[in-house]
Short mmCIF file of C-alpha atoms in Angstrom, two decimals:
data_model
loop_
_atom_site.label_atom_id
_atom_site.label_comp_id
_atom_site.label_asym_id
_atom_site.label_seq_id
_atom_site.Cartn_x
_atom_site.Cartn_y
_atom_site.Cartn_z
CA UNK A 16 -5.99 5.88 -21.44
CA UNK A 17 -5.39 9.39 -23.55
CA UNK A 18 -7.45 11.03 -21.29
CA UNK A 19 -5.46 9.82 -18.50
CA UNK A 20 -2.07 10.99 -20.14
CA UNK A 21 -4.03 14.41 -21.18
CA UNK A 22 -4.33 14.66 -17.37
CA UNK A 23 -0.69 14.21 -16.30
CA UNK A 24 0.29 16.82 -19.15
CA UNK A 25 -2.43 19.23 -17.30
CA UNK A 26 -0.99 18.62 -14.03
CA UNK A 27 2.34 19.93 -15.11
CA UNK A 28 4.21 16.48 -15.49
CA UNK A 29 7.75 16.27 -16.29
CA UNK A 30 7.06 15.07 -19.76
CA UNK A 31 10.30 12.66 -19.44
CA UNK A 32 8.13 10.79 -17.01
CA UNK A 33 5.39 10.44 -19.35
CA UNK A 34 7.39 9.58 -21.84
CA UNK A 35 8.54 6.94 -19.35
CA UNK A 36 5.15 5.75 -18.66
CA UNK A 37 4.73 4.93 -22.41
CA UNK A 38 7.73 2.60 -22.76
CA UNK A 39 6.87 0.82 -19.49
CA UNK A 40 3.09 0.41 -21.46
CA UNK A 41 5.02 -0.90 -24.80
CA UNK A 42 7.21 -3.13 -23.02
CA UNK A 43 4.75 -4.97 -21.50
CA UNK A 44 1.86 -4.65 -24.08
CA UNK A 45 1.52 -8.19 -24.34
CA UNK A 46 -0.13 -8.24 -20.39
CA UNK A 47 -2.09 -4.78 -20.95
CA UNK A 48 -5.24 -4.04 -19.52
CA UNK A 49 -7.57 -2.91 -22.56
CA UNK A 50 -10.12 -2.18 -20.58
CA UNK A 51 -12.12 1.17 -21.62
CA UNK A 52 -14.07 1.76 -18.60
CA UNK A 53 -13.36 5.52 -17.26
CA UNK A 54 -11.48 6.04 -14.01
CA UNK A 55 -14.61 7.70 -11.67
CA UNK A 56 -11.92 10.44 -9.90
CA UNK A 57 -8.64 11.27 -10.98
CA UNK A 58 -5.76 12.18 -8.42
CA UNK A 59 -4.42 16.27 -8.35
CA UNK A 60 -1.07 16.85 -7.38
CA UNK A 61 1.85 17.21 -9.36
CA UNK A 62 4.52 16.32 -6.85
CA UNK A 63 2.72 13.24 -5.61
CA UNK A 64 2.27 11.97 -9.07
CA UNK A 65 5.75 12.30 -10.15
CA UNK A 66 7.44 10.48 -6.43
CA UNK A 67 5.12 7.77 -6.50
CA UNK A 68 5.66 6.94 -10.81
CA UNK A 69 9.42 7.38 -10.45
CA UNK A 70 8.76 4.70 -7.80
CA UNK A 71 7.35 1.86 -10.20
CA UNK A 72 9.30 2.84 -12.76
CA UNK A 73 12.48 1.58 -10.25
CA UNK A 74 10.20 -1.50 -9.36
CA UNK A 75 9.67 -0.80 -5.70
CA UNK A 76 6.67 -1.42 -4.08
CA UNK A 77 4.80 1.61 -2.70
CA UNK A 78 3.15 2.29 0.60
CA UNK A 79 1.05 5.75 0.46
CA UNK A 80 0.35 6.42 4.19
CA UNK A 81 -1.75 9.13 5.21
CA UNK A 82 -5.02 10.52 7.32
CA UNK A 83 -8.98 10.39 5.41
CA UNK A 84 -9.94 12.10 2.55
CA UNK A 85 -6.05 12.76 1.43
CA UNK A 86 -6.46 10.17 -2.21
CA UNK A 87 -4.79 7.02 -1.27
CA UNK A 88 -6.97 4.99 -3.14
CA UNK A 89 -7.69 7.18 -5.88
CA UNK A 90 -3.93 7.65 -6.54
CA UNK A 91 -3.39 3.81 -6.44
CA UNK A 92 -6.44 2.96 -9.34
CA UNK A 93 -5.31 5.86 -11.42
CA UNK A 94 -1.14 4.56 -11.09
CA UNK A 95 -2.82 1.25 -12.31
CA UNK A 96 -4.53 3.05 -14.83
CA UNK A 97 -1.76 5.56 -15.99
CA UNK A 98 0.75 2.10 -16.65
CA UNK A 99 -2.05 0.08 -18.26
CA UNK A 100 -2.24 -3.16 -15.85
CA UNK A 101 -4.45 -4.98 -14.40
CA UNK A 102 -5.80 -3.87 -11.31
CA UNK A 103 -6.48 -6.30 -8.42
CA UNK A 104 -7.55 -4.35 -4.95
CA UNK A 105 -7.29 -6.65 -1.55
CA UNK A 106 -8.60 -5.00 1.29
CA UNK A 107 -7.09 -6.38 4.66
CA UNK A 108 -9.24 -7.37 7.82
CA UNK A 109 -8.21 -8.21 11.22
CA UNK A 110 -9.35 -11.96 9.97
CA UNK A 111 -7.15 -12.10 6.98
CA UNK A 112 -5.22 -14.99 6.79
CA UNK A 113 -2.34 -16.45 4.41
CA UNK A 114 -4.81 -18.51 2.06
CA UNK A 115 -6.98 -15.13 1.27
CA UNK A 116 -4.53 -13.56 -0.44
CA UNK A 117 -2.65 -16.35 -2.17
CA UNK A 118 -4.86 -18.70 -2.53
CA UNK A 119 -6.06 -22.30 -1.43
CA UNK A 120 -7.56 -25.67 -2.62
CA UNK A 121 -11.14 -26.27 -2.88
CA UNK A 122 -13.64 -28.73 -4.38
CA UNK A 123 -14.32 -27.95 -8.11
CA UNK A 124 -16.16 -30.90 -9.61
CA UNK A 125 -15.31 -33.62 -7.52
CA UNK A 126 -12.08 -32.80 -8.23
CA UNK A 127 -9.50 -30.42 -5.43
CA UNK A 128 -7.85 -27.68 -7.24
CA UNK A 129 -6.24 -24.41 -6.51
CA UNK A 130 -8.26 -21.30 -6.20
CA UNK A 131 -5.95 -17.90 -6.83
CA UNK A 132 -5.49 -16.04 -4.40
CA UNK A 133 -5.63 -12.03 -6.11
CA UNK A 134 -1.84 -11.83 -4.29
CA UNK A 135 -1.19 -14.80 -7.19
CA UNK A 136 -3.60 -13.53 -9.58
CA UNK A 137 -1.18 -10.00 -9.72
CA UNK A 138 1.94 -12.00 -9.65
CA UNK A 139 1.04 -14.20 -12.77
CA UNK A 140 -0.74 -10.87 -14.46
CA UNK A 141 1.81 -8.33 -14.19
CA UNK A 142 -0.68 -6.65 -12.38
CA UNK A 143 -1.00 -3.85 -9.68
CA UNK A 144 -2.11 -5.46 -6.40
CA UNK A 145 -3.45 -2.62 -4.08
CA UNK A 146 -3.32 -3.34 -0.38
CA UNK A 147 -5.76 -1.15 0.88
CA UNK A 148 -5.38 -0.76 4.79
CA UNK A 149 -2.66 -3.00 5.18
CA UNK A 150 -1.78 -1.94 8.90
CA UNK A 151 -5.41 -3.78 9.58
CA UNK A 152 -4.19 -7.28 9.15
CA UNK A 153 -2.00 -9.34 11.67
CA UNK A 154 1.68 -9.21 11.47
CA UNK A 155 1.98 -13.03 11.35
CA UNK A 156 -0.54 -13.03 8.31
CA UNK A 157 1.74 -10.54 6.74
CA UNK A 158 4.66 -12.30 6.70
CA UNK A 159 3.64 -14.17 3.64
CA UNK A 160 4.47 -11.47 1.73
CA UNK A 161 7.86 -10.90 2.39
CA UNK A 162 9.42 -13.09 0.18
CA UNK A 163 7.11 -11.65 -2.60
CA UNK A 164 7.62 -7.98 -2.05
CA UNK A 165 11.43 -8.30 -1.42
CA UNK A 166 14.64 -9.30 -4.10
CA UNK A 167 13.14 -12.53 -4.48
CA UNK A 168 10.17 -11.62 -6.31
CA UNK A 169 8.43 -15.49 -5.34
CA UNK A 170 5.40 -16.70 -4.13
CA UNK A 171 6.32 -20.06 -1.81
CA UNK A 172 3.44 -22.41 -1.93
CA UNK A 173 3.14 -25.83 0.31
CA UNK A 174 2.64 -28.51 -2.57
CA UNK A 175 3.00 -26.25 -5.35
CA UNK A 176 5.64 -24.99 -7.06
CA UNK A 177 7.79 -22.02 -5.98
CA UNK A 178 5.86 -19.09 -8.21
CA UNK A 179 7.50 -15.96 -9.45
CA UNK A 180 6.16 -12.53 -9.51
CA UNK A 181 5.99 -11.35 -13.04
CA UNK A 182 8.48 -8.12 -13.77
CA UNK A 183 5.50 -5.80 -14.47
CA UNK A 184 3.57 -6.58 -11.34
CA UNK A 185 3.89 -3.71 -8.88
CA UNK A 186 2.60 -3.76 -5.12
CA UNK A 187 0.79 -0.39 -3.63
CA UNK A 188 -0.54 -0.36 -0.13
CA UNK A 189 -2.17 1.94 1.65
CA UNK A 190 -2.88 2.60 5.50
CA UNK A 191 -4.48 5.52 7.84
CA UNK A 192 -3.40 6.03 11.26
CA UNK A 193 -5.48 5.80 13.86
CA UNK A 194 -8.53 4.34 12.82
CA UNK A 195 -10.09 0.78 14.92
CA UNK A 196 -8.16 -1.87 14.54
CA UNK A 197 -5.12 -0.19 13.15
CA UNK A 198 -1.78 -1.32 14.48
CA UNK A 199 1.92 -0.44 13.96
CA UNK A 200 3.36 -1.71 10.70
CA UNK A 201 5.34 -4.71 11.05
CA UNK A 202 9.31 -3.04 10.63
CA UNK A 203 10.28 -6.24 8.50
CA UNK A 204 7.42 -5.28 6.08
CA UNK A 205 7.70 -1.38 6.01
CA UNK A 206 11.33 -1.98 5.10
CA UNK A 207 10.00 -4.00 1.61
CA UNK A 208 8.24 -0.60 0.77
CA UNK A 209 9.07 3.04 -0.44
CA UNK A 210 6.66 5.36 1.76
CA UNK A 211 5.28 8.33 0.32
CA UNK A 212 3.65 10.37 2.92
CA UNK A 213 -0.16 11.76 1.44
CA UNK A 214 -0.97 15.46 1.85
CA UNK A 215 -4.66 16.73 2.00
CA UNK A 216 -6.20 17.88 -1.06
CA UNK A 217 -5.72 21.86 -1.41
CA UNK A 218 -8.33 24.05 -2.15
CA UNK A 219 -7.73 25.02 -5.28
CA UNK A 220 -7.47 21.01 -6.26
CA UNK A 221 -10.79 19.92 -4.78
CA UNK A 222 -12.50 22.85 -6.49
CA UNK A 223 -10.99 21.32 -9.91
CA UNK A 224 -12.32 17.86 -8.34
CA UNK A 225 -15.81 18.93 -7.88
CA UNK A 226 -16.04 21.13 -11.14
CA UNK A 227 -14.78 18.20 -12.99
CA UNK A 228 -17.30 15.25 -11.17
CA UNK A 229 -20.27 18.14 -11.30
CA UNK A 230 -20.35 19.83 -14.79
CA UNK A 231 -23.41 21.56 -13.79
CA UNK A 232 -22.10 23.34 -10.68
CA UNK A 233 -21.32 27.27 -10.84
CA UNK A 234 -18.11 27.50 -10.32
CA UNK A 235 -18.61 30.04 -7.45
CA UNK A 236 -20.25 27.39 -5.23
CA UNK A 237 -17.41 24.60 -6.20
CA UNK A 238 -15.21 27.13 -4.56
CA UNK A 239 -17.75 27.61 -1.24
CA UNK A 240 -17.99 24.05 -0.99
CA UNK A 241 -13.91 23.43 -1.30
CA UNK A 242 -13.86 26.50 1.38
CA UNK A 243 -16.32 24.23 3.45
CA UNK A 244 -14.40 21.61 3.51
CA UNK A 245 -11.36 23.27 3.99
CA UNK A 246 -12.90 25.01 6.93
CA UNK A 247 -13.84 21.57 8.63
CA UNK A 248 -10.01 20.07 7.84
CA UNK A 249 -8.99 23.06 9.53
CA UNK A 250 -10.88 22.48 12.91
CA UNK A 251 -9.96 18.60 12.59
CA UNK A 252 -6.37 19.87 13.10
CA UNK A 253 -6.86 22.21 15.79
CA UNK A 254 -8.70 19.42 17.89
CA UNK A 255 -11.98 21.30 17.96
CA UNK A 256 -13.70 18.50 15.93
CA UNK A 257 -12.86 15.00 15.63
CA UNK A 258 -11.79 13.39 11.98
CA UNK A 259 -15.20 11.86 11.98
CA UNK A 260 -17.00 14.56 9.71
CA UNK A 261 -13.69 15.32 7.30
CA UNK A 262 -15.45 12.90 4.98
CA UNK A 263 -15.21 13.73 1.69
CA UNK A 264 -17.01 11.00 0.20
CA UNK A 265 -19.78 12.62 2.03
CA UNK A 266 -19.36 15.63 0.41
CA UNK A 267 -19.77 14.71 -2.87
CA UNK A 268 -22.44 12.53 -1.63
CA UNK A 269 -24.25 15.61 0.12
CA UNK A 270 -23.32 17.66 -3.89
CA UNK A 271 -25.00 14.52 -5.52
CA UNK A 272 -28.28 14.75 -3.20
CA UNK A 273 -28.24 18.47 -3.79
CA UNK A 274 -27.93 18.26 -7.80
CA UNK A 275 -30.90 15.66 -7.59
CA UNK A 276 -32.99 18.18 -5.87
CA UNK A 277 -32.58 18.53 -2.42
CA UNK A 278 -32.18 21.43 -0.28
CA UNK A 279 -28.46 22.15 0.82
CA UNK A 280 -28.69 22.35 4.64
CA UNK A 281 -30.77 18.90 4.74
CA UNK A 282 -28.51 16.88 2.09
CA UNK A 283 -25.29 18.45 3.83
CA UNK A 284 -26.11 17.17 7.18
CA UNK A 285 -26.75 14.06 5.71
CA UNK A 286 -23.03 13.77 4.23
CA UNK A 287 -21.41 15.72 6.47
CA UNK A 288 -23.07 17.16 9.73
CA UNK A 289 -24.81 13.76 11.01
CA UNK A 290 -21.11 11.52 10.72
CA UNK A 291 -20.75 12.48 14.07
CA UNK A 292 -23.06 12.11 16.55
CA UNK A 293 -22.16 14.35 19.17
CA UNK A 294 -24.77 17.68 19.18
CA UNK A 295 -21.73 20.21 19.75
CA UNK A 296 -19.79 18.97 16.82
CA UNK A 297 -23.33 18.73 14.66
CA UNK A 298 -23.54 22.89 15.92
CA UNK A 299 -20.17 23.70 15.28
CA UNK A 300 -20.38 21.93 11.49
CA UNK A 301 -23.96 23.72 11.41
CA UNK A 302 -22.47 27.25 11.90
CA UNK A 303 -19.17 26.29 9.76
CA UNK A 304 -21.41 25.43 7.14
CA UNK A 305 -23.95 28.62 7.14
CA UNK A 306 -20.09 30.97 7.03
CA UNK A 307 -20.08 29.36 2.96
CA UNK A 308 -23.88 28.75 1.84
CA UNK A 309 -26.76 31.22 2.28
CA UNK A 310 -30.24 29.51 3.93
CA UNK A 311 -31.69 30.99 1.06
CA UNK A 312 -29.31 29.11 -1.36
CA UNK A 313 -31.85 26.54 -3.22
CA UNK A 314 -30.27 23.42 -5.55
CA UNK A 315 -31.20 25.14 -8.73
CA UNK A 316 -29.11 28.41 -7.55
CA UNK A 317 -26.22 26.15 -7.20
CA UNK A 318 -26.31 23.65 -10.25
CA UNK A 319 -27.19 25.40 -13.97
#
């Protein structure tokens, strides 16, 4: 948790908001997570941070909406972190229905009882309920949520009682645009959410990134491989290659087969070149590529 407030200081943080961020944690100490596990990637962006905390601290419900690789998720865990709750993360299909995220009855011993939905598990938690790819689910699904994520804070349940949403519990969903299966955001449902629009990660950010999730990378090659990616983001937007390849999971994927041993070229197709399969974008991300690293670059030039 220190470390986590160490990193908001480092990122420039109004320190009002931190301070902020404390009493919220006091106030609802009794409901804490105290779990000690470390957050895996921490979010970079000053302005970011501060919109989407003074938007919890108010109580709204946040929707971060943005393209790949721009920190959605990231941002959401490390929010759950920074406030100390619970973290519950529902990711939506087109096949979601009402009873997966409240709940339903099943058999338990002979016996029918409920099973908690995580929707229900956040409410009665205080927890933050992240809604990853909510523009994947149907509308009509959705509409359970409304009387949740609006002013009346309650979960309506047929032969239960009416259930309300503990005052710590915060909602954050995310959505890209575009992808299969995506469709427009219900306008009742956008309306029950603050939307904070996701920039890509600069350059000078992902180089702190991969310097911080690689301790053993020279510096000078965390700043060709930010430059790569940069370089690829860059032809994404001009149209000359599809979103396909801006994959930054694979890139760290592609740093993590390359610290283990593997030559660059081969362990950068595999994260990056081969997520498309078209042979002029796998050229163009092939001569992109050899513009940052050398042929001659080995894995033990770039890693100490």
């Amino acid at each position: 948790m220190k470390k986590l407030l160490e990193h908001l200081k480092k990122e420039q943080i109004n320190p009002s908001i931190i301070e902020e961020i404390k009493k919220y944690r006091q106030k609802y100490a009794d409901t804490a997570d105290t779990s000690q596990t470390s957050l895996r990637y921490l979010y970079y962006g000053k302005e970011i941070w501060e919109a989407a905390v003074h938007a919890l601290l108010c109580g709204e419900n946040l929707l971060l909406a943005g393209s790949k690789a721009t920190g959605k998720n990231v941002l959401a865990e490390n929010l759950a972190r920074a406030f100390r709750r619970p973290c519950y993360n529902l990711s939506f299909h087109i096949n979601m229905d009402a009873s997966s995220m409240i709940g339903n009855d099943t058999f338990r011993n002979g016996e029918v009882v409920f099973r908690p939905g995580l929707i229900y598990q956040s409410a009665i938690d205080g927890g933050f309920c992240i809604l990853d790819e909510i523009n994947m689910a149907r509308n009509e699904a959705l509409a359970v949520l409304h009387s949740v994520l609006d002013f009346r804070r309650t979960i309506h349940m047929p032969g239960y009682d009416q259930i309300p949403v503990h005052p710590a519990t915060r909602f954050i969903a995310t959505m890209n645009y575009g992808y299969a299966g995506t469709r427009e955001l219900n306008e009742a449902l956008a309306s029950r959410f603050v939307i904070l629009q996701m920039p890509s990660i600069t350059q000078d950010n992902l180089t702190r990134l991969l310097l911080r999730e690689f301790p053993g990378i020279k510096k000078q090659f965390a700043e060709q491989f930010s430059g790569l990616f940069s370089d690829i983001e860059k032809k994404c937007e001009s149209g000359e290659l599809t979103e396909k390849v801006l994959d930054l999971r694979g890139l760290l994927d592609a740093l993590r087969l390359i610290q283990n041993g593997l030559s660059p070229y081969p362990a950068l197709d595999m994260g990056l070149t081969n997520k498309t399969f078209d042979a002029y974008e796998q050229t163009l991300i092939r001569d992109i590529i050899t513009t940052r690293i050398s042929k001659k670059t080995e894995s033990t030039t770039i890693f100490s």
